[in-house]
Short mmCIF file of C-alpha atoms in Angstrom, two decimals:
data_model
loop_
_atom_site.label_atom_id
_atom_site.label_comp_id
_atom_site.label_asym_id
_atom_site.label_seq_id
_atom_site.Cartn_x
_atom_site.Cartn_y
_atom_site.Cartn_z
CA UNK A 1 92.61 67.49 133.38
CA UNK A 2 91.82 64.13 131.75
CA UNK A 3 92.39 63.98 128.11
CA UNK A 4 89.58 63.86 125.46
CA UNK A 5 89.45 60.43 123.72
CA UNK A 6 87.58 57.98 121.98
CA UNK A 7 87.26 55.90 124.94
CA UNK A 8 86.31 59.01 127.08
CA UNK A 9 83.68 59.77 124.74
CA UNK A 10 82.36 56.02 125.28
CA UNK A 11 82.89 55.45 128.89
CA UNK A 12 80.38 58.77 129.40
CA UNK A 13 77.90 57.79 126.99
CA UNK A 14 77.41 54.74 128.75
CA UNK A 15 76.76 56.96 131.82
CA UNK A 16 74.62 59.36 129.97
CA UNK A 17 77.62 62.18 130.39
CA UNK A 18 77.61 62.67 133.70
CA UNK A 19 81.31 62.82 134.20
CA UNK A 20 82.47 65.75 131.99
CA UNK A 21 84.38 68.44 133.68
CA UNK A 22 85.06 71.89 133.08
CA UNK A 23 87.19 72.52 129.58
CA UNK A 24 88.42 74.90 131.85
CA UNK A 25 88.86 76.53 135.21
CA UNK A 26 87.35 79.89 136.65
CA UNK A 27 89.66 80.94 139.35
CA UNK A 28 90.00 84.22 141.30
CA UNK A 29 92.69 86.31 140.66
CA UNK A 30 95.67 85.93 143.20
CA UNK A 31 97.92 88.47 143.91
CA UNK A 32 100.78 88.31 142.23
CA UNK A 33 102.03 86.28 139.04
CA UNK A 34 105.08 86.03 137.10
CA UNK A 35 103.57 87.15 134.15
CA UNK A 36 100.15 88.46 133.66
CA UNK A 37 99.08 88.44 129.60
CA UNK A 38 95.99 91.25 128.79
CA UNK A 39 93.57 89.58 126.57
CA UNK A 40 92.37 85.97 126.62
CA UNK A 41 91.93 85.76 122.55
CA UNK A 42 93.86 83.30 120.65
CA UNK A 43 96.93 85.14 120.27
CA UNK A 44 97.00 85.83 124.32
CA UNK A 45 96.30 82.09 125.06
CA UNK A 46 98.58 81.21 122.56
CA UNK A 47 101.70 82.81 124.31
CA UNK A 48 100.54 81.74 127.66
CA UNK A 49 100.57 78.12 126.50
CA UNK A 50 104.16 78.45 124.48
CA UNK A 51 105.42 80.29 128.00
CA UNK A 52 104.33 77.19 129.82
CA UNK A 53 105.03 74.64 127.22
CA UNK A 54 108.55 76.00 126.28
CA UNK A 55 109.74 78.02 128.87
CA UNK A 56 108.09 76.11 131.72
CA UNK A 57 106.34 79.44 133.02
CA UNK A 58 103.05 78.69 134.78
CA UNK A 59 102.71 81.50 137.46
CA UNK A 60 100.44 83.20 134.76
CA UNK A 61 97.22 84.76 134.40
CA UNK A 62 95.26 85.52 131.44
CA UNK A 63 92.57 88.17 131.80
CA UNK A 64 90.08 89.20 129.88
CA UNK A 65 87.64 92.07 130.27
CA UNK A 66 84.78 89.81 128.19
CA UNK A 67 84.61 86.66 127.20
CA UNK A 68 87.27 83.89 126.37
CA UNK A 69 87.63 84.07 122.77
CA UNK A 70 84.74 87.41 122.37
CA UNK A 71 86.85 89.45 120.50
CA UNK A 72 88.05 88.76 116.69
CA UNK A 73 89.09 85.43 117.53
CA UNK A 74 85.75 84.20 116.81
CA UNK A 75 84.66 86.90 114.18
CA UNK A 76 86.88 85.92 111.35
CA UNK A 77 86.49 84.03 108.35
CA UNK A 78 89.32 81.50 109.87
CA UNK A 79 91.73 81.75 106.05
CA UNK A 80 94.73 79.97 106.88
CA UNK A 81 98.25 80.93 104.84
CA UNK A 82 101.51 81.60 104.93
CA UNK A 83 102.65 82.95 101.43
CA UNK A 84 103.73 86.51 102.19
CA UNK A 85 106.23 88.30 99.84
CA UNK A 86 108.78 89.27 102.96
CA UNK A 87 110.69 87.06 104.51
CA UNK A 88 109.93 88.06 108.16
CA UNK A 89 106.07 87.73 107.67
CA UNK A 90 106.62 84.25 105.49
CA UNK A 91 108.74 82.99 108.37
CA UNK A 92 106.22 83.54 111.37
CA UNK A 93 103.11 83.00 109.30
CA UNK A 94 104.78 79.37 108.05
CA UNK A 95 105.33 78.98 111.88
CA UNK A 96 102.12 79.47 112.42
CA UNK A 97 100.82 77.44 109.90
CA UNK A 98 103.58 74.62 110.51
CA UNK A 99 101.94 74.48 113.99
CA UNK A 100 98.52 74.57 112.94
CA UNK A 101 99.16 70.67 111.25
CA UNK A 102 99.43 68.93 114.73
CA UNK A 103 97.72 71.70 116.59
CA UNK A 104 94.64 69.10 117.83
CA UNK A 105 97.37 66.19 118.75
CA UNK A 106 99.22 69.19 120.69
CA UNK A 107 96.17 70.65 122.54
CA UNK A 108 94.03 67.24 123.09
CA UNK A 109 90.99 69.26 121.23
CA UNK A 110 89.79 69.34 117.90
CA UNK A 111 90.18 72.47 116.44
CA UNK A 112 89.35 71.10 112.78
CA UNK A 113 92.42 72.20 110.92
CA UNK A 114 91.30 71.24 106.99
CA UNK A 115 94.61 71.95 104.67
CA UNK A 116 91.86 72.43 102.08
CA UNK A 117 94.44 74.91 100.11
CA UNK A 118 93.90 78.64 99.33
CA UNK A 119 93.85 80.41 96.50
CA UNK A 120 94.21 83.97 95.17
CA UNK A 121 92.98 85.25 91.94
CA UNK A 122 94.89 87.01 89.55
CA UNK A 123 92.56 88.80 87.93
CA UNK A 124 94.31 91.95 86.19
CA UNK A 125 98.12 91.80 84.89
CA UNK A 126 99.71 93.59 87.45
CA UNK A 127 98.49 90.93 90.21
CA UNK A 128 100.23 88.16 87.64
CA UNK A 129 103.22 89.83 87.80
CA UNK A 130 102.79 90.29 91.75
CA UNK A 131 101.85 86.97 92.71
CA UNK A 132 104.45 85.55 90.26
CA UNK A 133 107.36 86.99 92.31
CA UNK A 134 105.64 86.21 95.28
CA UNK A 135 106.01 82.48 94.47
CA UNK A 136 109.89 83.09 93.64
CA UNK A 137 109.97 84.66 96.79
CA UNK A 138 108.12 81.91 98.41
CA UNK A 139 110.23 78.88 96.76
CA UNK A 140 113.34 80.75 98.58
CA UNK A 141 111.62 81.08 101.95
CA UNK A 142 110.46 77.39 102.04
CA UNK A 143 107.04 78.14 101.56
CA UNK A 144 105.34 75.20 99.30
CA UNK A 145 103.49 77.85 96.93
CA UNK A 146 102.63 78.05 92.99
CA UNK A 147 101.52 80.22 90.64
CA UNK A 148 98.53 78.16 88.34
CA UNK A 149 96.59 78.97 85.24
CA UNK A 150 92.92 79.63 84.38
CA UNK A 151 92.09 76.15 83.57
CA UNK A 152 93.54 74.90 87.03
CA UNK A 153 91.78 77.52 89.00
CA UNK A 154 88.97 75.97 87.22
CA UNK A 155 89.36 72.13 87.87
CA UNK A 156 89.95 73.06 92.12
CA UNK A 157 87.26 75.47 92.09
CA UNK A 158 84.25 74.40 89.19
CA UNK A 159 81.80 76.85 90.67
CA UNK A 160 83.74 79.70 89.97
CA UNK A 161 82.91 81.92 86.27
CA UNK A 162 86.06 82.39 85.01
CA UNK A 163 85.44 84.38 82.25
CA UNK A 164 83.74 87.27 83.50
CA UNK A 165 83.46 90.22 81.02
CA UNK A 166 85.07 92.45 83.71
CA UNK A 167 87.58 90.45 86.05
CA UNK A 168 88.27 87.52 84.01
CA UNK A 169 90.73 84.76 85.85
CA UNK A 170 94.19 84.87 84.59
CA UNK A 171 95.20 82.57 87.05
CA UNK A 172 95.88 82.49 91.02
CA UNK A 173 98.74 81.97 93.72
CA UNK A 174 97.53 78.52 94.92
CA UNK A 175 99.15 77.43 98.45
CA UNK A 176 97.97 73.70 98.89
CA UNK A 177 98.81 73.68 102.38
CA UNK A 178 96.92 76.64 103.21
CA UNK A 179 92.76 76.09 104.41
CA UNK A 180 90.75 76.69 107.83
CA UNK A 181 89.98 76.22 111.07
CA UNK A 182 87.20 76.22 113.21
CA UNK A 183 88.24 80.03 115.53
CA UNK A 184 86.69 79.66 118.41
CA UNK A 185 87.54 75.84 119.07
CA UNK A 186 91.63 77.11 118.56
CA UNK A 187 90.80 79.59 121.60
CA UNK A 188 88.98 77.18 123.71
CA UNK A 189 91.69 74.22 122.95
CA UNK A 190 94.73 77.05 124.00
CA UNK A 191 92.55 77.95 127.06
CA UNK A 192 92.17 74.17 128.13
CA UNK A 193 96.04 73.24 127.69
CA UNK A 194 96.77 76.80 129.51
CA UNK A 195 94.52 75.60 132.44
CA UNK A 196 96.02 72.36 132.97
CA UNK A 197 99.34 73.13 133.04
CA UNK A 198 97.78 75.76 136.54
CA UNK A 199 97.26 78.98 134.30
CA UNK A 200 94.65 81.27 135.60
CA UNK A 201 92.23 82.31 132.71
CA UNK A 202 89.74 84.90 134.56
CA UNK A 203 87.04 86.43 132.25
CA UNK A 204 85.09 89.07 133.14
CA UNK A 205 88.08 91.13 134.67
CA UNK A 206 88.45 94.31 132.77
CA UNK A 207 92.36 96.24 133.74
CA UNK A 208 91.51 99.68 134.03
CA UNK A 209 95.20 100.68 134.98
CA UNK A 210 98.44 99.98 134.57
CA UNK A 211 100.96 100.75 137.70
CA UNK A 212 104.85 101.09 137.28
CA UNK A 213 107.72 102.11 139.53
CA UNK A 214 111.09 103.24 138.35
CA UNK A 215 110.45 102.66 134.73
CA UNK A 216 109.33 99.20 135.37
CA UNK A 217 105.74 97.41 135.29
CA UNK A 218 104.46 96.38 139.06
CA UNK A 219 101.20 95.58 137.73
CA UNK A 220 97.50 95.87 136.51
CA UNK A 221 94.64 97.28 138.25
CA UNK A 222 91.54 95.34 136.94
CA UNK A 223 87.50 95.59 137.85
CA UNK A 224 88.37 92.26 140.19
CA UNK A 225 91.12 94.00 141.85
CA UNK A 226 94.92 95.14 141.84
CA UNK A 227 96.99 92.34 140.43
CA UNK A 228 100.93 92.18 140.52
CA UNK A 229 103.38 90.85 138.03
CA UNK A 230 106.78 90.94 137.14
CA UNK A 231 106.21 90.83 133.50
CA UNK A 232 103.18 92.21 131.37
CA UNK A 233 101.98 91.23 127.69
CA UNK A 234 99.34 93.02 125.80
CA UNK A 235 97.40 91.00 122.99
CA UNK A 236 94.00 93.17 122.76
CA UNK A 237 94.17 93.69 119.08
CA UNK A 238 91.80 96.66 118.51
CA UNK A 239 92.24 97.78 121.85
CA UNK A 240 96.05 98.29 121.77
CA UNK A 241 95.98 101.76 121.27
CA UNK A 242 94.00 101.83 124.51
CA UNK A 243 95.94 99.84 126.71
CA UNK A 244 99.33 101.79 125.46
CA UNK A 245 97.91 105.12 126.52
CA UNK A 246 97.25 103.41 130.18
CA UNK A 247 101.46 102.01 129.99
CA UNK A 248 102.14 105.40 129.13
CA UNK A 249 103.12 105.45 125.44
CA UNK A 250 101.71 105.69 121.88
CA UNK A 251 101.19 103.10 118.94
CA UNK A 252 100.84 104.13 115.24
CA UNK A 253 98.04 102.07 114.71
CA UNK A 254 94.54 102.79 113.80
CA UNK A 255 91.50 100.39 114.54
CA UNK A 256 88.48 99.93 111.71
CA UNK A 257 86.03 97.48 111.70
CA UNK A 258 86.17 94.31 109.61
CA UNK A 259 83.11 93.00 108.54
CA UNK A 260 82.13 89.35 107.65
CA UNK A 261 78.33 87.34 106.47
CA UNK A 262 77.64 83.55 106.06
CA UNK A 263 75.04 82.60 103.84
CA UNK A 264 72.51 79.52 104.30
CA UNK A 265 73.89 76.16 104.61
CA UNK A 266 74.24 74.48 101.24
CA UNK A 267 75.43 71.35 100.27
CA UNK A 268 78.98 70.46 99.23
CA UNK A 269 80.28 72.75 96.21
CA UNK A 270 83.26 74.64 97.03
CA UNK A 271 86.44 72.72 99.22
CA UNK A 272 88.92 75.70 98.60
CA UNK A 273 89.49 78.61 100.18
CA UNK A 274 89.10 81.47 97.29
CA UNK A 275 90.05 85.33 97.85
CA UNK A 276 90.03 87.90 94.92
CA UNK A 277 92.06 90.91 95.92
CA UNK A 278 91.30 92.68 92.56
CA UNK A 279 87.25 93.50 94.05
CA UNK A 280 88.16 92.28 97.57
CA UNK A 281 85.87 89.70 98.33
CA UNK A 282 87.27 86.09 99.59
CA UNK A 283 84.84 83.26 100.32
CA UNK A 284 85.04 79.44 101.51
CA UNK A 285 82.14 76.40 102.96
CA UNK A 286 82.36 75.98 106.18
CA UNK A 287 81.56 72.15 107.46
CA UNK A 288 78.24 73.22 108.07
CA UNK A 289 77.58 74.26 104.36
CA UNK A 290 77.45 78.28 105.20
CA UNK A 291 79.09 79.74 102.15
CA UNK A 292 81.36 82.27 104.56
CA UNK A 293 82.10 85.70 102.96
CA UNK A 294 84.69 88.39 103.58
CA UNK A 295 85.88 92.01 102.05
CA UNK A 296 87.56 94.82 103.00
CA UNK A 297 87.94 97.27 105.99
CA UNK A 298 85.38 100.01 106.66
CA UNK A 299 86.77 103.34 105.39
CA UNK A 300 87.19 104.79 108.44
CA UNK A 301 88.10 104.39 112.50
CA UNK A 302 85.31 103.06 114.18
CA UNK A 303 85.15 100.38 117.02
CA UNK A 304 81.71 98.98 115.96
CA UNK A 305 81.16 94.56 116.15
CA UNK A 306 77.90 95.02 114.01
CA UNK A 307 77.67 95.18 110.14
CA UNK A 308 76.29 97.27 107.71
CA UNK A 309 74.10 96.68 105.05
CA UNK A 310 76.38 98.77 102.75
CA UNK A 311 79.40 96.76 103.07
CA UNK A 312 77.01 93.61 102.70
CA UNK A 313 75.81 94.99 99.33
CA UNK A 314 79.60 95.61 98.04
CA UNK A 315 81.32 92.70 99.38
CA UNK A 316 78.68 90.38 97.58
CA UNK A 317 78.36 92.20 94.56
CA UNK A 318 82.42 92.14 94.17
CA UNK A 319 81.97 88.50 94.02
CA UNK A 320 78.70 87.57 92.30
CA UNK A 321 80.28 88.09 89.02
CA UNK A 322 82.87 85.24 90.31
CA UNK A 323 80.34 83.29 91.85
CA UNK A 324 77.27 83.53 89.93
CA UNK A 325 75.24 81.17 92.35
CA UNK A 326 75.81 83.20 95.64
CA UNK A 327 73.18 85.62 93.75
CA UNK A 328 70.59 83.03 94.84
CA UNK A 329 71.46 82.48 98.43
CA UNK A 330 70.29 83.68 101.72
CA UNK A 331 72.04 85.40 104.30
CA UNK A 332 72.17 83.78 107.91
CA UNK A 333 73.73 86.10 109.79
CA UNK A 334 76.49 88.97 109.93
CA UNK A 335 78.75 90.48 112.14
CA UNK A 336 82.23 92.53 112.80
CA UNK A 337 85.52 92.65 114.33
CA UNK A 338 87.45 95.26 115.64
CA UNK A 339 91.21 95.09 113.60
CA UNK A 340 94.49 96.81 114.79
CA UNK A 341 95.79 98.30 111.40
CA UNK A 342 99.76 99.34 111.27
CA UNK A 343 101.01 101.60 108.06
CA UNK A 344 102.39 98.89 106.77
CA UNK A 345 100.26 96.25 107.42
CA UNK A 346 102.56 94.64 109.60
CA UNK A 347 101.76 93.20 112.86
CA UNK A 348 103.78 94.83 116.13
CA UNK A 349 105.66 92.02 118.35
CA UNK A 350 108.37 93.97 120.92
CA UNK A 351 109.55 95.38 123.95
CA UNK A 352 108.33 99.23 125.06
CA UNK A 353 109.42 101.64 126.62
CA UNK A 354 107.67 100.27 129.66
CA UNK A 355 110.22 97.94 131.40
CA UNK A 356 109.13 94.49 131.74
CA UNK A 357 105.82 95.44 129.41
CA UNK A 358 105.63 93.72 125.58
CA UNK A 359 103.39 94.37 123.01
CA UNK A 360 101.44 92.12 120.91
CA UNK A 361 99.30 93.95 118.06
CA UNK A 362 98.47 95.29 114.51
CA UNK A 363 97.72 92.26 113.10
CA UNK A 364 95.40 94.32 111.12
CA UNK A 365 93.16 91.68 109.18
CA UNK A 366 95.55 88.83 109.27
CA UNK A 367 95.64 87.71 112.76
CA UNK A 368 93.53 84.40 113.29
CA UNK A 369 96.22 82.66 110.53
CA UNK A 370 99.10 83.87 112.57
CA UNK A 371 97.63 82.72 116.44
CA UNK A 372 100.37 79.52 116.97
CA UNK A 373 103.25 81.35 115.44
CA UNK A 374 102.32 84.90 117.06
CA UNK A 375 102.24 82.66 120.52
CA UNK A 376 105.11 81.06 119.90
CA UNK A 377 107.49 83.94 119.04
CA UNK A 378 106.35 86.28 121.66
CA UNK A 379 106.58 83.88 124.48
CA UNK A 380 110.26 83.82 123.51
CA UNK A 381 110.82 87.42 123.72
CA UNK A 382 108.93 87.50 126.76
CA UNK A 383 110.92 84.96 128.43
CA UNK A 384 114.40 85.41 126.81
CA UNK A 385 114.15 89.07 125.50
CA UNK A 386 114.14 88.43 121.94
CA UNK A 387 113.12 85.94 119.46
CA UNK A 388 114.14 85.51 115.38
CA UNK A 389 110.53 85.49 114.85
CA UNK A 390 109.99 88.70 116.07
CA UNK A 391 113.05 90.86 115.81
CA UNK A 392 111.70 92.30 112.21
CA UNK A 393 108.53 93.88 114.38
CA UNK A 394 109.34 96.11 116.65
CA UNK A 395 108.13 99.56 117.20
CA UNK A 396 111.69 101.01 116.07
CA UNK A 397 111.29 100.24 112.78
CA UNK A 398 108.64 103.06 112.09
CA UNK A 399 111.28 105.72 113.30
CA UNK A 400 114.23 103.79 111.24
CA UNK A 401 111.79 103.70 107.89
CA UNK A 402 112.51 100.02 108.10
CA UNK A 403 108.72 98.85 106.67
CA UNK A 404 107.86 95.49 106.33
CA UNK A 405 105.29 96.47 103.46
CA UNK A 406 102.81 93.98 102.97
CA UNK A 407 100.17 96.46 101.47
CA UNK A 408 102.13 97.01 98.68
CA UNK A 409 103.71 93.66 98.19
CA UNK A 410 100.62 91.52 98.48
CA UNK A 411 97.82 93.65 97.57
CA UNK A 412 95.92 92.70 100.75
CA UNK A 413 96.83 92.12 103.98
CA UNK A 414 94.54 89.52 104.77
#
């Protein structure tokens, strides 16, 4: 495919864009790959890319019963960090983020990475304490992180009310590095490189089976036909439980809904990410001004995309105290995700008990920060059969008691 460039951008102009091509291709399926991956979000596309990039695996095809890039890759509020408390998470999500610096340069496509630093308020004693030994634990793992002061918080954020008669700011866990990206352009970019390197990426190809022989995967039956492979991946968040049953095993994982509003576009007044665990709200500007807002999980299972007006009313008035201004905005639109929640708030990167069949899933709210490091680490254990980025998440650990506790150590898994 011919690379995206200033000149490129010139040479059409002058012939009023008549040259583009496809970002990407729309093949048919053929009958047999080396590796088929299920789900074409950004984690999926992601570890087809790293398989081809690192590995040199190309005979692969990424399906995906919807759209590319339908599911929670583009319904998230796109938060960016790496400053988890236990070393296995801190080491894949600093991957990920790592990546995320050269990500355009590697792709050819601008997925507008902006290291605008995040921050997260301390806003009761305990979370000083906790986010204090989270940048100890931080300055070990090689994670550039601090723990700042009222008047700081103040000075990167001036917007922000920071002596609110109920949460008052003690201070916040600032990670400079951290920021945003635009979602959907990191799944279109993946999907692009994937593409040219002879990847089939076939949308609208739901697998409604999954065959095996002797223990081993043989392949998928899909609504465009059977398709054989030596090797399977799963990466359909939500839908992991789903696609387990189907391979013939169980996951301890629930799915909720996640919801997420943008206001009205705005001019310039906020170029940090802020999240405050303590009434779980988190909010940032997008480049197009929308103030973009985030809370918690719904309280129960549910597989709903929509939001609610309830969880609009909380979310906002958790932060309004914060935030006095956002009282005055408009709301543009809403909408929801469907998250893959572990017990411990851990994602789930291994083999099962399906041979030749991985597992990608239980990112729970976290997953759009972790997309280049996910990809990378599970193309390795998909190609080699094991990977030091993943060896901390397999399913064994929830029989062994060996939790990677996030939940507890963070706060919030987001």
């Amino acid at each position: 495919m011919r690379r995206y460039s200033a000149f490129a951008i010139a040479r059409e102009a002058a012939r009023y864009h008549q040259g583009w091509e496809r970002a990407w291709a729309s093949p048919k399926p053929k009958k047999k790959y080396d590796v088929v991956i299920v789900g074409a979000g950004g984690h999926g596309l992601a570890t087809a890319y790293y398989l081809g990039k690192n590995f040199g695996i190309t005979n692969v095809a990424i399906v995906e019963k919807g759209w590319l890039g339908g599911g929670n890759t583009g319904r998230n509020t796109t938060i960016i960090r790496s400053n988890y408390l236990q070393d296995p998470s801190a080491a894949i999500y600093e991957k990920a983020r790592s990546l995320y610096e050269t990500l355009s340069q590697d792709l050819n496509y601008n997925v507008m990475f902006s290291p605008r630093g995040v921050m997260m308020l301390a806003q009761t004693q305990h979370e000083i304490r906790g986010y204090e030994r989270t940048a100890h634990a931080n300055a070990y793992q090689g994670v550039e992180t601090e723990f700042i002061r009222p008047d700081r918080v103040k000075e990167l954020c001036p917007i922000m009310n920071i002596d609110g008669p109920r949460y008052p700011v003690l201070g916040a866990l600032w990670q400079p590095r951290g920021g945003t990206a635009r979602h959907d352009a990191v799944a279109w970019g993946y999907a692009r490189a994937c593409s040219a390197m002879g990847m089939d990426v076939i949308q609208k190809c739901e697998v409604t089976g999954i065959r095996q022989a002797n223990g081993q995967v043989t392949g998928v039956d899909t609504t465009l036909g059977a398709i054989d492979c030596d090797k399977l991946g799963i990466v359909v968040a939500g839908h992991s439980g789903h696609l387990a049953e189907m391979a013939g095993f169980r996951l301890p994982i629930e799915s909720v809904a996640l919801q997420a509003l943008v206001s009205e576009p705005i001019k310039p007044c906020m170029d940090v990410v802020v999240m405050a665990n303590t009434v779980h709200g988190y909010m940032s500007q997008s480049d197009k001004g929308e103030m973009v807002i985030g809370g918690g999980t719904d309280g129960f299972n549910n597989y709903t995309q929509r939001g609610s007006f309830h969880h609009i009313e909380e979310t906002v008035r958790a932060l309004v105290e914060t935030f006095p201004m956002i009282s005055r905005l408009k709301m543009l639109r809403q909408w929801g995700g469907i998250v893959d929640v572990t017990g411990d708030r851990s994602p789930i990167l291994t083999k099962t008990p399906l041979g030749g069949c991985f597992i990608n899933g239980g990112w729970g709210t976290g997953g759009f920060k972790a997309i280049p490091g996910s990809g990378w680490g599970f193309a390795e254990l998909m190609a080699k059969g094991h990977s030091p980025l993943t060896e901390a998440f397999g399913l064994e650990r929830f029989k062994e008691g060996r939790f990677i506790d996030e939940s507890v150590a963070a706060g919030v898994a987001h």
